[in-house]
Tab-separated table of C-alpha atoms in Angstrom:
chain	number	residue	atom	x	y	z
R	258	MET	CA	-123.817	172.482	104.602
R	259	ASP	CA	-124.238	172.592	108.418
R	260	ASP	CA	-126.157	169.830	110.085
R	261	VAL	CA	-128.442	171.776	112.428
R	262	CYS	CA	-129.864	168.705	114.129
R	263	CYS	CA	-127.633	168.947	117.167
R	264	ALA	CA	-127.968	168.233	120.858
R	265	GLN	CA	-129.187	171.237	122.792
R	266	GLU	CA	-126.577	172.907	124.980
R	267	TYR	CA	-128.956	175.698	126.138
R	268	SER	CA	-132.300	176.345	127.777
R	269	GLN	CA	-135.521	177.029	125.907
R	270	GLU	CA	-135.420	180.578	127.300
R	271	SER	CA	-131.981	181.150	125.775
R	272	LEU	CA	-133.225	179.775	122.477
R	273	HIS	CA	-136.207	182.129	122.551
R	274	TRP	CA	-133.901	185.101	123.227
R	275	ALA	CA	-131.483	184.140	120.450
R	276	THR	CA	-134.323	183.637	117.996
R	277	LEU	CA	-135.707	187.109	118.737
R	278	HIS	CA	-132.343	188.822	118.198
R	279	PHE	CA	-130.749	186.666	115.457
R	280	GLY	CA	-133.466	184.507	113.926
R	281	GLU	CA	-134.115	186.624	110.826
R	282	ALA	CA	-130.438	187.197	109.943
R	283	PRO	CA	-130.116	187.213	106.111
R	284	LEU	CA	-127.167	184.860	105.821
R	285	GLY	CA	-128.020	183.510	102.361
R	286	ASP	CA	-129.128	180.070	103.595
R	287	VAL	CA	-131.757	179.255	106.209
R	288	ARG	CA	-129.492	176.610	107.674
R	289	ARG	CA	-126.878	179.252	108.460
R	290	SER	CA	-129.514	181.354	110.188
R	291	LYS	CA	-130.613	178.370	112.275
R	292	ARG	CA	-127.017	177.657	113.188
R	293	LEU	CA	-126.514	181.299	114.237
R	294	VAL	CA	-129.488	181.083	116.594
R	295	ARG	CA	-128.135	177.930	118.214
R	296	VAL	CA	-124.667	179.425	118.512
R	297	ALA	CA	-126.002	182.596	120.154
R	298	ALA	CA	-128.207	180.577	122.534
R	299	ALA	CA	-125.301	178.409	123.689
R	300	MET	CA	-122.891	181.363	123.985
R	301	SER	CA	-125.405	183.284	126.115
R	302	GLU	CA	-125.193	180.573	128.773
R	303	ASN	CA	-121.392	180.268	128.944
R	304	PRO	CA	-120.074	183.492	127.448
R	305	ARG	CA	-116.578	183.472	128.871
R	306	MET	CA	-115.879	179.833	128.083
R	307	SER	CA	-113.935	178.794	125.012
R	308	LEU	CA	-115.866	177.525	121.981
R	309	PRO	CA	-114.894	173.866	122.661
R	310	LYS	CA	-116.400	174.130	126.149
R	311	GLN	CA	-119.499	175.953	124.878
R	312	PHE	CA	-120.028	173.223	122.266
R	313	PRO	CA	-118.827	169.888	123.730
R	314	ASP	CA	-120.494	167.956	120.867
R	315	TRP	CA	-118.027	167.722	117.958
R	316	SER	CA	-120.598	168.334	115.243
R	317	ASP	CA	-121.858	171.460	117.066
R	318	LEU	CA	-118.291	172.765	117.439
R	319	THR	CA	-117.294	172.220	113.808
R	320	GLY	CA	-120.615	173.762	112.674
R	321	THR	CA	-119.833	176.841	114.777
R	322	TYR	CA	-116.332	177.082	113.311
R	323	ARG	CA	-117.775	176.815	109.805
R	324	LEU	CA	-120.240	179.612	110.504
R	325	LEU	CA	-117.633	181.943	111.998
R	326	SER	CA	-115.202	181.332	109.124
R	327	ASN	CA	-117.785	181.557	106.337
R	328	LYS	CA	-116.819	184.434	104.038
R	329	LYS	CA	-120.438	184.769	102.951
R	330	VAL	CA	-121.482	185.684	106.508
R	331	ASN	CA	-121.165	189.420	107.176
R	332	PRO	CA	-121.129	190.845	110.719
R	333	GLN	CA	-123.722	193.422	109.600
R	334	ASP	CA	-126.060	190.623	108.483
R	335	ILE	CA	-125.609	188.915	111.842
R	336	LEU	CA	-126.740	192.142	113.602
R	337	GLN	CA	-129.560	192.969	111.214
R	338	PRO	CA	-132.474	191.376	113.205
R	339	HIS	CA	-131.272	192.922	116.477
R	340	ARG	CA	-130.877	196.372	114.910
R	341	ALA	CA	-134.368	196.177	113.411
R	342	LEU	CA	-135.790	195.212	116.848
R	343	VAL	CA	-134.031	198.216	118.441
R	344	ARG	CA	-135.503	200.594	115.853
R	345	ARG	CA	-139.000	199.222	116.503
R	346	GLN	CA	-138.534	199.699	120.253
R	347	ALA	CA	-137.160	203.229	119.701
R	348	ALA	CA	-140.386	204.292	117.983
R	349	ALA	CA	-142.083	204.315	121.426
R	350	HIS	CA	-139.671	206.921	122.821
R	351	PRO	CA	-139.656	210.635	121.924
R	352	VAL	CA	-135.887	210.932	122.390
R	353	VAL	CA	-133.222	208.279	121.792
R	354	LEU	CA	-129.501	208.901	122.227
R	355	CYS	CA	-127.090	207.325	119.762
R	356	VAL	CA	-123.993	206.997	121.926
R	357	GLN	CA	-120.911	206.326	119.820
R	358	ASP	CA	-117.371	205.373	120.762
R	359	ASP	CA	-114.357	203.220	119.783
R	360	THR	CA	-112.707	200.400	121.595
R	361	LEU	CA	-109.649	198.343	120.660
R	362	LEU	CA	-109.884	194.580	120.689
R	363	ASP	CA	-106.313	193.569	121.589
R	364	PHE	CA	-104.929	190.297	120.139
R	365	THR	CA	-101.288	191.241	120.289
R	366	LEU	CA	-100.329	187.946	121.977
R	367	ARG	CA	-102.231	185.901	119.395
R	368	SER	CA	-99.274	185.655	117.011
R	369	GLY	CA	-101.053	183.062	114.830
R	370	THR	CA	-104.071	185.281	114.018
R	371	GLN	CA	-104.017	186.556	110.467
R	372	GLY	CA	-105.369	189.844	109.115
R	373	LEU	CA	-105.138	191.970	112.301
R	374	GLY	CA	-104.382	195.681	112.112
R	375	LYS	CA	-102.224	197.919	114.222
R	376	ILE	CA	-103.536	199.313	117.500
R	377	GLY	CA	-102.238	201.683	120.182
R	378	ASN	CA	-98.767	202.942	119.437
R	379	GLY	CA	-98.517	200.771	116.357
R	380	LYS	CA	-96.758	197.883	118.072
R	381	GLY	CA	-99.942	196.115	119.133
R	382	ARG	CA	-102.176	194.047	116.839
R	383	GLY	CA	-105.910	193.900	116.967
R	384	ILE	CA	-109.219	195.276	115.694
R	385	LEU	CA	-110.774	198.719	115.992
R	386	GLN	CA	-114.450	198.371	116.950
R	387	HIS	CA	-116.694	201.411	116.561
R	388	GLY	CA	-120.124	201.023	118.069
R	389	ALA	CA	-123.335	203.018	118.284
R	390	LEU	CA	-125.742	202.216	121.145
R	391	ALA	CA	-129.352	203.296	121.467
R	392	VAL	CA	-129.664	204.725	124.953
R	393	LEU	CA	-132.606	206.464	126.570
R	394	PRO	CA	-132.058	209.761	128.464
R	395	ASP	CA	-132.421	207.891	131.746
R	396	LYS	CA	-129.411	205.732	130.668
R	397	LYS	CA	-131.419	202.612	129.866
R	398	VAL	CA	-129.944	200.676	126.926
R	399	LEU	CA	-132.204	199.642	124.063
R	400	GLY	CA	-129.541	197.902	122.007
R	401	VAL	CA	-127.036	198.165	119.155
R	402	LEU	CA	-127.696	200.589	116.330
R	403	ASP	CA	-124.461	199.950	114.452
R	404	VAL	CA	-121.087	198.232	114.862
R	405	LYS	CA	-118.186	198.333	112.452
R	406	PHE	CA	-114.841	196.571	112.665
R	407	HIS	CA	-111.620	197.872	111.124
R	408	CYS	CA	-108.124	196.452	110.874
R	409	VAL	CA	-106.036	199.614	110.586
R	410	THR	CA	-103.032	199.379	108.273
R	411	GLU	CA	-99.759	201.290	108.266
R	412	VAL	CA	-99.701	204.727	106.670
R	413	LYS	CA	-96.960	205.273	104.132
R	414	ALA	CA	-94.262	207.709	105.122
R	415	GLY	CA	-94.480	211.238	103.735
R	416	GLU	CA	-98.198	211.050	102.930
R	417	SER	CA	-99.643	214.370	101.862
R	418	ARG	CA	-102.829	215.941	103.195
R	419	ARG	CA	-104.589	215.293	99.886
R	420	GLU	CA	-103.605	211.626	99.999
R	421	SER	CA	-104.817	211.296	103.585
R	422	GLN	CA	-108.146	212.824	102.637
R	423	SER	CA	-108.523	210.401	99.712
R	424	ARG	CA	-108.363	207.232	101.857
R	425	TRP	CA	-110.278	205.847	104.800
R	426	THR	CA	-109.130	207.063	108.234
R	427	THR	CA	-110.306	206.390	111.775
R	428	ARG	CA	-112.068	209.813	111.726
R	429	ASP	CA	-114.556	208.400	109.198
R	430	VAL	CA	-116.177	205.988	111.631
R	431	TRP	CA	-118.553	208.599	113.099
R	432	GLN	CA	-120.006	209.554	109.746
R	433	GLU	CA	-120.214	205.934	108.673
R	434	ALA	CA	-122.332	205.136	111.745
R	435	ALA	CA	-124.741	207.982	110.991
R	436	GLU	CA	-125.041	206.801	107.381
R	437	ALA	CA	-125.639	203.197	108.454
R	438	ILE	CA	-128.450	204.275	110.777
R	439	GLY	CA	-129.970	206.506	108.044
R	440	PRO	CA	-133.294	208.374	108.431
R	441	TRP	CA	-134.654	207.891	111.937
R	442	VAL	CA	-138.010	206.419	112.901
R	443	GLU	CA	-141.007	208.699	112.725
R	444	GLY	CA	-142.182	210.271	115.972
R	445	SER	CA	-138.786	209.949	117.663
R	446	LYS	CA	-135.723	212.197	117.785
R	447	LEU	CA	-132.218	210.717	117.451
R	448	ILE	CA	-129.377	212.551	119.153
R	449	HIS	CA	-125.791	211.459	118.577
R	450	VAL	CA	-123.507	211.689	121.640
R	451	GLY	CA	-119.753	211.532	121.247
R	452	ASP	CA	-116.445	212.397	122.855
R	453	ARG	CA	-113.820	214.747	121.410
R	454	HIS	CA	-112.949	212.379	118.570
R	455	ALA	CA	-116.459	212.960	117.205
R	456	ASP	CA	-115.637	216.634	116.592
R	457	VAL	CA	-115.390	216.151	112.857
R	458	PHE	CA	-117.207	218.592	110.590
R	459	ARG	CA	-118.099	215.877	108.032
R	460	PHE	CA	-119.848	213.872	110.719
R	461	LEU	CA	-121.723	216.853	112.146
R	462	HIS	CA	-122.760	217.886	108.629
R	463	LYS	CA	-123.923	214.375	107.691
R	464	ALA	CA	-125.923	214.020	110.917
R	465	SER	CA	-127.648	217.307	110.223
R	466	SER	CA	-128.447	216.317	106.630
R	467	LEU	CA	-130.054	213.096	107.919
R	468	GLY	CA	-132.220	214.979	110.375
R	469	HIS	CA	-130.262	213.760	113.379
R	470	ASP	CA	-129.246	216.009	116.272
R	471	PHE	CA	-125.966	215.761	118.177
R	472	VAL	CA	-124.154	216.594	121.405
R	473	VAL	CA	-120.383	216.306	120.872
R	474	ARG	CA	-117.487	217.363	123.033
R	475	ALA	CA	-115.325	219.860	121.165
R	476	MET	CA	-111.712	219.008	120.446
R	477	HIS	CA	-110.699	222.010	118.302
R	478	ASP	CA	-110.502	225.560	119.569
R	479	ARG	CA	-111.483	226.739	116.116
R	480	TYR	CA	-112.497	230.112	114.742
R	481	VAL	CA	-116.245	230.708	115.084
R	482	ASP	CA	-118.840	233.075	113.663
R	483	GLN	CA	-116.700	233.584	110.520
R	484	SER	CA	-114.405	235.856	112.546
R	485	THR	CA	-111.054	235.711	114.295
R	486	MET	CA	-112.652	234.822	117.652
R	487	HIS	CA	-111.882	231.353	118.985
R	488	LEU	CA	-114.490	229.036	120.476
R	489	TRP	CA	-113.064	228.912	124.013
R	490	SER	CA	-112.577	232.696	124.152
R	491	LYS	CA	-116.151	233.368	123.177
R	492	LEU	CA	-117.498	230.982	125.794
R	493	GLU	CA	-115.315	232.328	128.580
R	494	ALA	CA	-116.714	235.749	127.911
R	495	GLN	CA	-120.295	234.621	128.542
R	496	ALA	CA	-122.168	235.145	131.801
R	497	VAL	CA	-122.633	232.135	134.060
R	498	LEU	CA	-126.192	230.799	133.778
R	499	GLY	CA	-125.985	228.523	136.810
R	500	THR	CA	-124.307	225.416	138.188
R	501	ARG	CA	-124.777	221.660	138.086
R	502	LYS	CA	-123.322	218.883	140.185
R	503	VAL	CA	-122.268	215.760	138.278
R	504	LYS	CA	-121.027	212.397	139.519
R	505	LEU	CA	-117.815	211.297	137.895
R	506	GLY	CA	-117.126	207.600	137.803
R	507	ALA	CA	-113.739	206.101	138.560
R	508	GLN	CA	-111.455	205.640	135.564
R	509	ARG	CA	-108.914	202.851	135.200
R	510	ASP	CA	-106.326	202.085	132.580
R	511	LYS	CA	-105.930	198.759	130.813
R	512	GLY	CA	-103.820	197.479	133.679
R	513	ASN	CA	-106.734	198.234	136.078
R	514	ASN	CA	-104.694	201.036	137.654
R	515	LEU	CA	-106.811	203.915	138.991
R	516	LYS	CA	-106.523	206.991	136.749
R	517	ARG	CA	-109.294	209.031	138.399
R	518	ALA	CA	-111.168	208.342	141.603
R	519	ALA	CA	-114.953	208.575	141.631
R	520	ARG	CA	-116.141	211.955	142.906
R	521	GLU	CA	-118.717	214.695	142.530
R	522	ALA	CA	-117.888	217.880	140.677
R	523	GLU	CA	-119.770	221.212	140.645
R	524	LEU	CA	-119.725	222.805	137.209
R	525	THR	CA	-120.540	226.370	136.152
R	526	ILE	CA	-122.587	226.573	132.967
R	527	ARG	CA	-122.165	229.065	130.107
R	528	THR	CA	-123.680	228.893	126.658
R	529	ALA	CA	-123.439	230.786	123.337
R	530	PRO	CA	-124.681	230.389	119.763
R	531	VAL	CA	-121.801	229.683	117.380
R	532	VAL	CA	-121.352	229.332	113.624
R	533	ILE	CA	-118.899	226.584	112.604
R	534	ALA	CA	-117.423	226.859	109.101
R	535	PRO	CA	-116.300	223.847	107.072
R	536	PRO	CA	-112.554	223.188	106.902
R	537	THR	CA	-110.912	225.340	104.225
R	538	GLN	CA	-108.386	222.709	103.141
R	539	ASP	CA	-110.635	219.652	102.836
R	540	HIS	CA	-112.111	219.026	99.393
R	541	ARG	CA	-114.656	216.616	100.898
R	542	THR	CA	-116.564	219.495	102.499
R	543	ALA	CA	-116.156	222.012	99.648
R	544	GLY	CA	-119.407	223.897	99.167
R	545	ALA	CA	-120.869	222.804	102.500
R	546	LYS	CA	-122.741	225.490	104.399
R	547	PRO	CA	-121.550	226.587	107.867
R	548	LEU	CA	-123.370	224.925	110.792
R	549	GLU	CA	-125.367	227.145	113.150
R	550	LEU	CA	-124.963	225.487	116.549
R	551	TRP	CA	-124.964	226.107	120.260
R	552	ALA	CA	-121.974	225.606	122.539
R	553	VAL	CA	-122.307	224.656	126.207
R	554	TYR	CA	-119.298	225.356	128.441
R	555	ALA	CA	-119.188	223.398	131.730
R	556	LYS	CA	-116.205	224.095	133.989
R	557	GLU	CA	-115.206	223.070	137.479
R	558	GLU	CA	-114.030	226.289	139.124
R	559	ASN	CA	-112.867	224.829	142.441
R	560	PRO	CA	-111.463	221.321	142.004
R	561	PRO	CA	-109.914	219.383	144.872
R	562	ALA	CA	-106.206	220.087	145.484
R	563	GLY	CA	-103.997	218.230	143.031
R	564	VAL	CA	-106.896	217.156	140.836
R	565	GLU	CA	-107.340	218.246	137.215
R	566	PRO	CA	-110.524	220.291	136.877
R	567	VAL	CA	-113.409	219.119	134.682
R	568	GLU	CA	-113.852	221.274	131.587
R	569	TRP	CA	-116.264	220.341	128.842
R	570	VAL	CA	-117.124	222.314	125.727
R	571	LEU	CA	-120.097	220.698	124.019
R	572	LEU	CA	-121.199	221.476	120.454
R	573	THR	CA	-124.867	220.755	119.814
R	574	SER	CA	-127.541	221.229	117.210
R	575	LEU	CA	-130.073	221.565	120.077
R	576	ASP	CA	-131.195	224.888	121.510
R	577	ALA	CA	-129.128	225.827	124.630
R	578	SER	CA	-130.392	229.336	125.141
R	579	THR	CA	-131.578	228.735	128.730
R	580	LEU	CA	-130.114	227.078	131.810
R	581	GLU	CA	-132.792	224.388	131.761
R	582	ARG	CA	-131.956	223.443	128.146
R	583	ALA	CA	-128.229	223.594	128.777
R	584	LEU	CA	-128.545	221.225	131.748
R	585	LEU	CA	-130.586	218.816	129.645
R	586	ILE	CA	-127.768	218.786	127.046
R	587	LEU	CA	-125.236	218.171	129.816
R	588	ASP	CA	-127.341	215.235	131.008
R	589	TYR	CA	-127.363	213.820	127.485
R	590	TYR	CA	-123.590	214.006	127.384
R	591	THR	CA	-123.167	212.124	130.686
R	592	CYS	CA	-125.004	209.185	129.088
R	593	ARG	CA	-121.839	208.695	126.985
R	594	TRP	CA	-120.306	206.654	129.804
R	595	VAL	CA	-122.843	203.884	129.235
R	596	ILE	CA	-120.975	202.708	126.135
R	597	GLU	CA	-117.789	202.311	128.155
R	598	GLU	CA	-119.635	199.819	130.375
R	599	TRP	CA	-120.821	198.016	127.257
R	600	HIS	CA	-117.252	197.665	126.046
R	601	ARG	CA	-116.181	196.434	129.459
R	602	CYS	CA	-118.981	193.859	129.491
R	603	GLU	CA	-117.972	192.630	126.025
R	604	LYS	CA	-114.343	192.237	127.039
R	605	GLU	CA	-114.476	191.169	130.680
R	606	GLY	CA	-117.859	189.411	130.681
R	607	CYS	CA	-117.820	187.790	127.230
R	608	GLY	CA	-114.016	187.407	126.976
R	609	ILE	CA	-113.793	188.429	123.329
R	610	GLU	CA	-110.047	189.107	123.645
R	611	GLN	CA	-109.422	185.546	124.865
R	612	SER	CA	-110.686	183.993	121.649
R	613	GLN	CA	-108.121	181.978	119.748
R	614	LEU	CA	-109.773	182.116	116.282
R	615	ASP	CA	-107.012	182.434	113.658
R	616	GLU	CA	-108.540	184.994	111.295
R	617	ALA	CA	-109.463	188.616	111.995
R	618	ALA	CA	-112.702	188.245	109.942
R	619	ASP	CA	-113.702	185.255	112.109
R	620	LEU	CA	-113.138	187.328	115.253
R	621	GLU	CA	-115.330	190.107	113.817
R	622	ARG	CA	-118.222	187.652	113.306
R	623	LEU	CA	-117.795	186.383	116.866
R	624	ALA	CA	-117.637	189.928	118.238
R	625	ALA	CA	-120.850	190.864	116.410
R	626	ILE	CA	-122.672	188.159	118.409
R	627	MET	CA	-121.007	189.189	121.652
R	628	THR	CA	-122.040	192.846	121.304
R	629	VAL	CA	-125.661	191.728	121.610
R	630	LEU	CA	-124.873	189.369	124.501
R	631	ALA	CA	-123.299	192.319	126.333
R	632	VAL	CA	-126.462	194.383	125.842
R	633	ARG	CA	-128.545	191.642	127.459
R	634	LEU	CA	-126.646	191.808	130.757
R	635	LEU	CA	-126.304	195.577	130.651
R	636	GLN	CA	-130.074	195.898	130.484
R	637	MET	CA	-130.485	193.662	133.543
R	638	ARG	CA	-127.964	195.681	135.548
R	639	ASP	CA	-129.679	198.933	134.525
R	640	LEU	CA	-133.004	197.587	135.820
R	641	ALA	CA	-131.385	196.708	139.151
R	642	ASP	CA	-129.804	200.198	139.455
R	643	SER	CA	-132.910	202.159	138.416
R	644	ALA	CA	-135.823	203.433	140.488
R	645	GLU	CA	-137.601	200.193	139.558
R	646	GLY	CA	-134.868	198.205	141.316
R	647	GLU	CA	-137.164	197.661	144.310
R	648	SER	CA	-140.229	196.724	142.309
R	649	PRO	CA	-141.058	192.988	142.036
R	650	ALA	CA	-143.471	193.856	139.235
R	651	ALA	CA	-140.660	195.345	137.151
R	652	LEU	CA	-138.677	192.110	137.526
R	653	ALA	CA	-141.685	189.969	136.588
R	654	ALA	CA	-142.148	192.081	133.413
R	655	GLN	CA	-138.528	191.535	132.311
R	656	VAL	CA	-137.493	188.090	133.557
R	657	PRO	CA	-139.143	184.678	132.928
R	658	GLN	CA	-140.960	183.189	135.911
R	659	LEU	CA	-138.650	180.182	136.091
R	660	TYR	CA	-135.609	182.466	136.556
R	661	VAL	CA	-137.465	184.360	139.312
R	662	GLN	CA	-138.321	181.167	141.169
R	663	LEU	CA	-134.800	179.807	140.998
R	664	VAL	CA	-133.068	183.067	142.089
R	665	ALA	CA	-135.643	183.530	144.850
R	666	GLY	CA	-134.547	180.156	146.181
R	667	LEU	CA	-130.906	181.313	146.131
R	668	ALA	CA	-131.803	184.583	147.822
R	669	LYS	CA	-134.152	182.829	150.286
R	670	VAL	CA	-137.058	185.212	149.625
R	671	ASP	CA	-140.601	184.806	148.428
R	672	PRO	CA	-140.617	184.846	144.565
R	673	GLU	CA	-143.409	187.436	144.670
R	674	LYS	CA	-141.153	189.734	146.724
R	675	LEU	CA	-137.955	189.308	144.711
R	676	THR	CA	-136.871	192.696	143.323
R	677	PRO	CA	-134.537	193.408	140.364
R	678	ARG	CA	-131.855	194.552	142.759
R	679	LYS	CA	-132.040	191.397	144.925
R	680	PHE	CA	-132.159	189.310	141.724
R	681	TRP	CA	-128.977	190.982	140.430
R	682	HIS	CA	-127.130	190.698	143.732
R	683	ALA	CA	-128.070	187.033	144.124
R	684	ILE	CA	-126.570	186.302	140.723
R	685	ALA	CA	-123.427	188.264	141.626
R	686	ARG	CA	-123.024	186.385	144.890
R	687	ARG	CA	-123.323	183.134	143.002
R	688	GLY	CA	-120.368	184.352	140.930
R	689	GLY	CA	-118.236	185.233	143.934
R	690	TRP	CA	-119.279	188.790	144.847
R	691	LEU	CA	-119.251	189.259	148.656
R	692	GLY	CA	-121.717	192.142	148.845
R	693	ARG	CA	-120.175	193.745	151.946
R	694	LYS	CA	-121.280	197.221	153.045
R	695	HIS	CA	-118.489	199.114	151.297
R	696	ASP	CA	-118.049	196.845	148.305
R	697	HIS	CA	-118.466	198.350	144.852
R	698	ARG	CA	-121.271	197.098	142.600
R	699	PRO	CA	-120.588	193.701	141.052
R	700	GLY	CA	-118.146	193.543	138.161
R	701	TRP	CA	-118.857	191.815	134.855
R	702	ILE	CA	-116.720	188.731	135.512
R	703	VAL	CA	-118.588	187.706	138.657
R	704	ILE	CA	-121.906	188.531	136.992
R	705	TRP	CA	-121.123	186.219	134.088
R	706	ARG	CA	-120.045	183.455	136.457
R	707	GLY	CA	-123.314	183.712	138.359
R	708	TRP	CA	-125.373	184.064	135.210
R	709	SER	CA	-123.764	180.899	133.778
R	710	ASP	CA	-124.625	179.008	136.937
R	711	LEU	CA	-128.201	180.302	136.858
R	712	LEU	CA	-128.693	179.181	133.250
R	713	GLN	CA	-127.450	175.706	134.082
R	714	MET	CA	-130.100	175.579	136.846
R	715	VAL	CA	-132.712	176.764	134.295
R	716	ARG	CA	-131.702	173.905	131.964
R	717	GLY	CA	-131.975	171.415	134.770
R	718	ALA	CA	-135.413	172.692	135.770
R	719	GLU	CA	-136.627	172.525	132.191
R	720	LEU	CA	-135.376	168.979	131.810
R	721	TYR	CA	-137.133	168.001	135.046
R	722	GLN	CA	-140.377	169.496	133.797
R	723	GLN	CA	-140.010	167.568	130.531
R	724	LEU	CA	-139.470	164.348	132.469
R	725	LEU	CA	-142.602	164.980	134.529
R	726	GLN	CA	-144.635	165.598	131.402
R	727	ALA	CA	-143.251	162.412	129.798
R	728	ARG	CA	-144.176	160.367	132.855
R	729	LYS	CA	-147.724	161.716	132.795
R	730	LYS	CA	-148.087	160.659	129.183
R	731	CYS	CA	-146.890	157.142	130.044
R	732	VAL	CA	-149.414	156.715	132.861
C-alpha cells in the first residue's frame, strides 16, 4: 500500500484546500484518501506540468501512478467530497443553475493509450466528458455537481431503431446527470440549463419527476399541443413582448480560428405555452404524460450584414407568461457559456490533453481531479470580473492573507488596498500577460503560469516562517 510519508511539494494553503475538497473521498482505504489529498495539493500548484515534474520525489511519483491506475478508485468517489460541499453551499441560495454540456478530451496522438473511444468524425480517439456545474444566476460558479466519462464505441452497421434504443447512447448523458444529482436540497430551486443536445424528452421528463426545473434550447421543430402545429410556427405567430440586448462572446474552433466575433445583439421576445408529447416510437417513454411547458422565442431581427442572426427557442418548465419572466429565463440561458470556460480552463490551464497516462481509466481519474482544480481558478476570475472586483474586503474574504501580501508586493500596492481585479491582473502579468489598453482579459495558460509562480512564493514564505519559529525555540 502507498507510503504517504512523503516530502511536501505544496504549501499548507494548498493542502488545506485539497483536504476540504478531497479529504473525505471514500476510496476504500484511508491511505488512498490521504494520497489523493497530497496529489491534489501538489497538482494545484503546478497544474500544467507533467506528473514527474509535479512529483520530483520518486516515491511520491510512483504513489501517484498507483492511485491513478487503481481499479478500486472510481472517479465518482474522487469527486464525492467536493460534490457534497457544493450541495451544502447551494442550500444558501434560492436558485441554483445546473449548467450541463459535453466536451471531448482528445488523445488521438497518444497511440499508446488503451481503452479510448471514438470522437469527432470517428477518426479521432479520446473520452467524452459530460459535466454539470452549479452556477448562480449572476454567473458565479459554486462547483461540480456531476461529471461522467464515456469512451464511445463503434455502432454496428444496419442497427435498427429498437436496437439503438436498447443500448447506451450519447443522448443519455443529460438524464444520467439529473439522476446522479437526485432530489435537490430543501429551500433551493435547481434549474437545468442546456444547449440543443439537451432537447431530449426522457431528460425533460426525468428532471420534472425529480422536482427540477429546466431551460433548454429546442432542437426539434416538433408538433405541439397535440395538434399538427409546429413549435416554430406557433411562436412566430405570437405578439412581440419586448426586446433584450445580449452580449455574445467570441467563438473559436479547436485551431483557435475565430468563428464568431464578440458583439451585442438585440433580440425580440415572444412566448407561448406549449404541450410536448412523448415520442411515439420510443418504448422507453411509453405511458409518459405530455409535458406542459413554456417556450421563449428570442430572435435577432436586424443582424449586421453578412452575419447569421441569433435565433433561440427555449423550452422551460418555468412560467414565461410575462416579459419580465421571459427575460429572466433568457438570462438563465446565457449562463450556459460559463461551462465552456470551465472546459477551456481544464484543457488549457490544467493541460489534461497533454497527459501521457497509458489507460483511459487512468485519464478519467486524473480528469476528475482536474475538474475541481479548474473550478478553483474560475471562481477567482469570477470574483475579479464581478461588481466586487474593486472591493479589498471581498478579496480578504476569499484569499488567504499571505497570498494578499505577496501579490500586493508584486503589484506594488498596499495590501489593504489590493482588490480582486488587481490581484487577478498581477497574477496574469506574472504569467506573461501584458495588460495593454486593448488587450483581452487574461487567458488560462498565462493565469496558470502566474498562479504556479505565486504558489512557489507562498511555499517559500511558509518555509521562512517555519525557520523563524524554529530559531525562536532554539533561543
